[in-house]
Coordinates of C-alpha atoms in Angstrom, one line a residue:
X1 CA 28.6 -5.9 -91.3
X2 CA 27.8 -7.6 -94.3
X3 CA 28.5 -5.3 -97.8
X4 CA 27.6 -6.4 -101.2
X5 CA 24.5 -7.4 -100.1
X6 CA 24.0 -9.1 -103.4
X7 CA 25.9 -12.2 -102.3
X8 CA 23.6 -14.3 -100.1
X9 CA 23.2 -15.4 -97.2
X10 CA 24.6 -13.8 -94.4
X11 CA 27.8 -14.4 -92.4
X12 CA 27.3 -16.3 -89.3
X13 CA 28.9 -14.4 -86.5
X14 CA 27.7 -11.0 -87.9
X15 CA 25.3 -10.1 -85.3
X16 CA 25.0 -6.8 -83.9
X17 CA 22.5 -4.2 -82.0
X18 CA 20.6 -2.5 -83.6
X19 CA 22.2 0.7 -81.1
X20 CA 25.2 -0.1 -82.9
X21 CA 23.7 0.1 -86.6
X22 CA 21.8 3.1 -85.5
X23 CA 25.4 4.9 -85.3
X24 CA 27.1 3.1 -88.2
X25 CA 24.4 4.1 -91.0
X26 CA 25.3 7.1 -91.5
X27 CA 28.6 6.4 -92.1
X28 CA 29.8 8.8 -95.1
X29 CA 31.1 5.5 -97.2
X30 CA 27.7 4.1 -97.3
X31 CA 25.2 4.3 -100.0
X32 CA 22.9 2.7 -98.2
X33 CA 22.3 0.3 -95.4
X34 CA 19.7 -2.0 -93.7
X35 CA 18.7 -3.9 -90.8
X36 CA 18.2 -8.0 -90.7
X37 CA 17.1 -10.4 -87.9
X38 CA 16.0 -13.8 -88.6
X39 CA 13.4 -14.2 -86.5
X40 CA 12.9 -17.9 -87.3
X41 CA 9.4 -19.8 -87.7
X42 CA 6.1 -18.1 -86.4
X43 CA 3.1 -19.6 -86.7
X44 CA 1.0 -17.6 -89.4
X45 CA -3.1 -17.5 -89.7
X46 CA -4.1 -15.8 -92.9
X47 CA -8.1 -15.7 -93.2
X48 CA -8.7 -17.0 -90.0
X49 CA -7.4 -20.8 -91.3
X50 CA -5.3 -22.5 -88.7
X51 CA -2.0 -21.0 -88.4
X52 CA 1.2 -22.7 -89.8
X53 CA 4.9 -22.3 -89.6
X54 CA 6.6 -19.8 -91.7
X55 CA 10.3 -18.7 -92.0
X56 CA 10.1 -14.7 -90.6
X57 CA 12.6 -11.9 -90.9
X58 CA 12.4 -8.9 -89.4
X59 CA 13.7 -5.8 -91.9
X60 CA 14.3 -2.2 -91.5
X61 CA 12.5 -0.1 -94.0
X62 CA 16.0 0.6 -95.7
X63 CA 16.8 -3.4 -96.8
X64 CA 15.1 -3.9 -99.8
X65 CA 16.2 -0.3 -101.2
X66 CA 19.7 -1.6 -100.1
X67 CA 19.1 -5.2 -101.6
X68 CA 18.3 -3.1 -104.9
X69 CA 14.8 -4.9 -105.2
X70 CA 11.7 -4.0 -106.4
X71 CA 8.1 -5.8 -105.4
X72 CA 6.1 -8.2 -107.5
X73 CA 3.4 -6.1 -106.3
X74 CA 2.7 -3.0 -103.9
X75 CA 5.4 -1.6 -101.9
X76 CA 8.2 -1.9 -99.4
X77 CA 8.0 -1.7 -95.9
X78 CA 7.7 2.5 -95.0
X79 CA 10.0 4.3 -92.9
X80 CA 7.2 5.0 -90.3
X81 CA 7.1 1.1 -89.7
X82 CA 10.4 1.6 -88.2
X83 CA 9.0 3.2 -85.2
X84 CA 7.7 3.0 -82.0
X85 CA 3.8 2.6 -82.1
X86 CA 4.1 2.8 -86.2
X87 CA 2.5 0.5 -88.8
X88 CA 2.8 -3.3 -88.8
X89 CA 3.5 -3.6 -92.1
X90 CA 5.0 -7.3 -94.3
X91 CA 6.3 -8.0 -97.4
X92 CA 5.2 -12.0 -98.0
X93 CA 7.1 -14.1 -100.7
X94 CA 5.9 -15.1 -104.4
X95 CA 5.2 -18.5 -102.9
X96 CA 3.9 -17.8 -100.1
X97 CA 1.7 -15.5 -101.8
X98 CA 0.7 -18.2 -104.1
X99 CA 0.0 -21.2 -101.5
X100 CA -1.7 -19.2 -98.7
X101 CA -3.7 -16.6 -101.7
X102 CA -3.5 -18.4 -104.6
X103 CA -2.0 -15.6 -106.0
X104 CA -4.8 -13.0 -105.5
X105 CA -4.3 -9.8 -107.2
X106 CA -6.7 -8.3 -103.9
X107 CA -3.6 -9.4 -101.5
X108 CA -2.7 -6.6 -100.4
X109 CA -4.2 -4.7 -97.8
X110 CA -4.8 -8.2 -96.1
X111 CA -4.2 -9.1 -92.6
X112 CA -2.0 -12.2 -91.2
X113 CA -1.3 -13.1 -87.9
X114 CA 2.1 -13.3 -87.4
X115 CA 3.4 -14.5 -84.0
X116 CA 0.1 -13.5 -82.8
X117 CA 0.8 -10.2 -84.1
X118 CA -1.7 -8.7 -87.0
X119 CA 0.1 -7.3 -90.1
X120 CA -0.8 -5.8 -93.4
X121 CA 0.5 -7.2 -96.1
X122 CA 2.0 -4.5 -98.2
X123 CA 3.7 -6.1 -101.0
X124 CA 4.7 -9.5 -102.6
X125 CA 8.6 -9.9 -103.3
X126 CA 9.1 -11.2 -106.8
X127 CA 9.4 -15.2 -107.4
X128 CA 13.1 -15.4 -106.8
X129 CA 13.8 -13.8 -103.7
X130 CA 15.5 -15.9 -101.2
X131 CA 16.8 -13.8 -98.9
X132 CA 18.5 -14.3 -96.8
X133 CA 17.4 -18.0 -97.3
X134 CA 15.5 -19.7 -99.4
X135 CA 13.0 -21.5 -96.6
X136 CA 12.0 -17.1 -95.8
X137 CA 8.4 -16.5 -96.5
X138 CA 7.8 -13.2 -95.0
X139 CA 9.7 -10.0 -94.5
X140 CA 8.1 -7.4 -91.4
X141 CA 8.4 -4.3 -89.8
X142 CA 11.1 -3.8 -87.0
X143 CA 8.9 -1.5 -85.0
X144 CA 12.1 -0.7 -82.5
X145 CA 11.2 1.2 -79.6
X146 CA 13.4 4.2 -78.7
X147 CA 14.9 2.2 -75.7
X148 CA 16.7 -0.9 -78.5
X149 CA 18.5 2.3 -79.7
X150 CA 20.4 3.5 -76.3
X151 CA 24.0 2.9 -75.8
X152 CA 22.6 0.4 -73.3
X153 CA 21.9 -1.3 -76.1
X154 CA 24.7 -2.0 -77.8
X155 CA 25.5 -5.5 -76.5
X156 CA 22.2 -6.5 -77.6
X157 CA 23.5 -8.9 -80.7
X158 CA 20.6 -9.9 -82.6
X159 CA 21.1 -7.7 -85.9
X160 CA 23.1 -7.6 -88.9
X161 CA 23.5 -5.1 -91.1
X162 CA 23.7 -4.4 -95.0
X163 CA 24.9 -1.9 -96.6
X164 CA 26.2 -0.7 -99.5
X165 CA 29.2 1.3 -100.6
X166 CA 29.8 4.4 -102.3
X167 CA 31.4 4.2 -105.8
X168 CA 34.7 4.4 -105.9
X169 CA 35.4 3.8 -102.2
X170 CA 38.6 1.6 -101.1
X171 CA 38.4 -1.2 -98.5
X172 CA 41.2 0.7 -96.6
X173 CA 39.1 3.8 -96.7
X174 CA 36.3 1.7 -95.4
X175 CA 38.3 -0.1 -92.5
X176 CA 39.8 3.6 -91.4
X177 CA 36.4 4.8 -91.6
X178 CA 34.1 2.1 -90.0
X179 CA 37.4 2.4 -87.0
X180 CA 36.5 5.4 -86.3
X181 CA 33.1 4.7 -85.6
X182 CA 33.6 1.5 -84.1
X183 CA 36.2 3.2 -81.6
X184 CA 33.1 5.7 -80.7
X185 CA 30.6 2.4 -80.4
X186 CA 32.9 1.0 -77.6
X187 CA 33.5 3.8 -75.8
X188 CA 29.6 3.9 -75.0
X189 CA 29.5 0.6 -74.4
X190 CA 28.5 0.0 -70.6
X191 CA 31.3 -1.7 -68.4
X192 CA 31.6 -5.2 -69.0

């Protein structure tokens, strides 16, 4: 678990399931909390142009509220892109925006194949966003079915999580809290 998300990039060895971050968001210490995967390079078409490789990372709808940033343009992803069956929706970066659109006021509401998956570009990330590395052009939709959320799920580590803590809230009273919970995560886990 990775708080503070201000402080780039993330941890190596943080990984979870997204099971597991499912029942840790909640937790009362949290202000707020998000999912990450680095999905790596996909090839992207934009326009029909021959695809290319882009740095992609899958986000929750919940990141960049948690990240505390705002879009050049448009939106963030919407909680209904977090769902089975809902919108595919992406955020592209400033750069990307201005290489592959030539920064195009008309971007949004565009379509790119990514990984040979169409998505609507909803928004453009302002010129400085890196995260969680500078080489990311692209932030999309999760789109977890209801099975990646079953505790036979939870040893499926290809997550991290965000998140972002209460005012006023101790690092001991995070540990005893985030125990607790983490006790309960095991306890579902399937046998070994």
């Amino acid at each position: 678990i990775y708080f503070d998300s201000a402080k780039y990039p993330l941890p190596p060895g943080s990984a979870m399931s997204a099971a597991a971050y499912e029942r840790l968001r909640s937790a009362p210490a949290l202000s707020s909390s998000g999912l990450v995967s680095d999905w790596g390079n996909l090839t992207v078409s934009v326009r029909g142009e021959p695809a290319e490789s882009h740095h992609v990372v899958a986000v929750s709808a919940s990141t960049m509220k948690t990240l505390n940033v705002r879009p050049l343009l448009g939106r963030w992803i919407s909680a209904a892109a977090d769902l089975a069956g809902g919108p595919a929706e992406a955020d592209i970066s400033y750069r990307f925006w201005q290489s592959a659109f030539h920064a195009a006021s008309h971007v949004l509401g565009r379509t790119l194949r990514i990984g040979g998956k169409a998505y609507t570009v909803i928004g453009v990330m302002p010129p400085h966003f890196d995260f969680p590395a500078r080489r990311t052009q692209l932030w999309v939709s999760t789109d977890l079915a209801p099975g990646a959320l079953g505790p036979e799920q939870l040893t499926t580590f290809n997550w991290v999580m965000i998140a972002r803590l209460k005012r006023r809230i101790s690092r001991t009273e995070l540990d005893a809290e985030l125990g607790g919970l983490l006790a309960r995560i095991n306890m579902l886990m399937p046998p070994a």
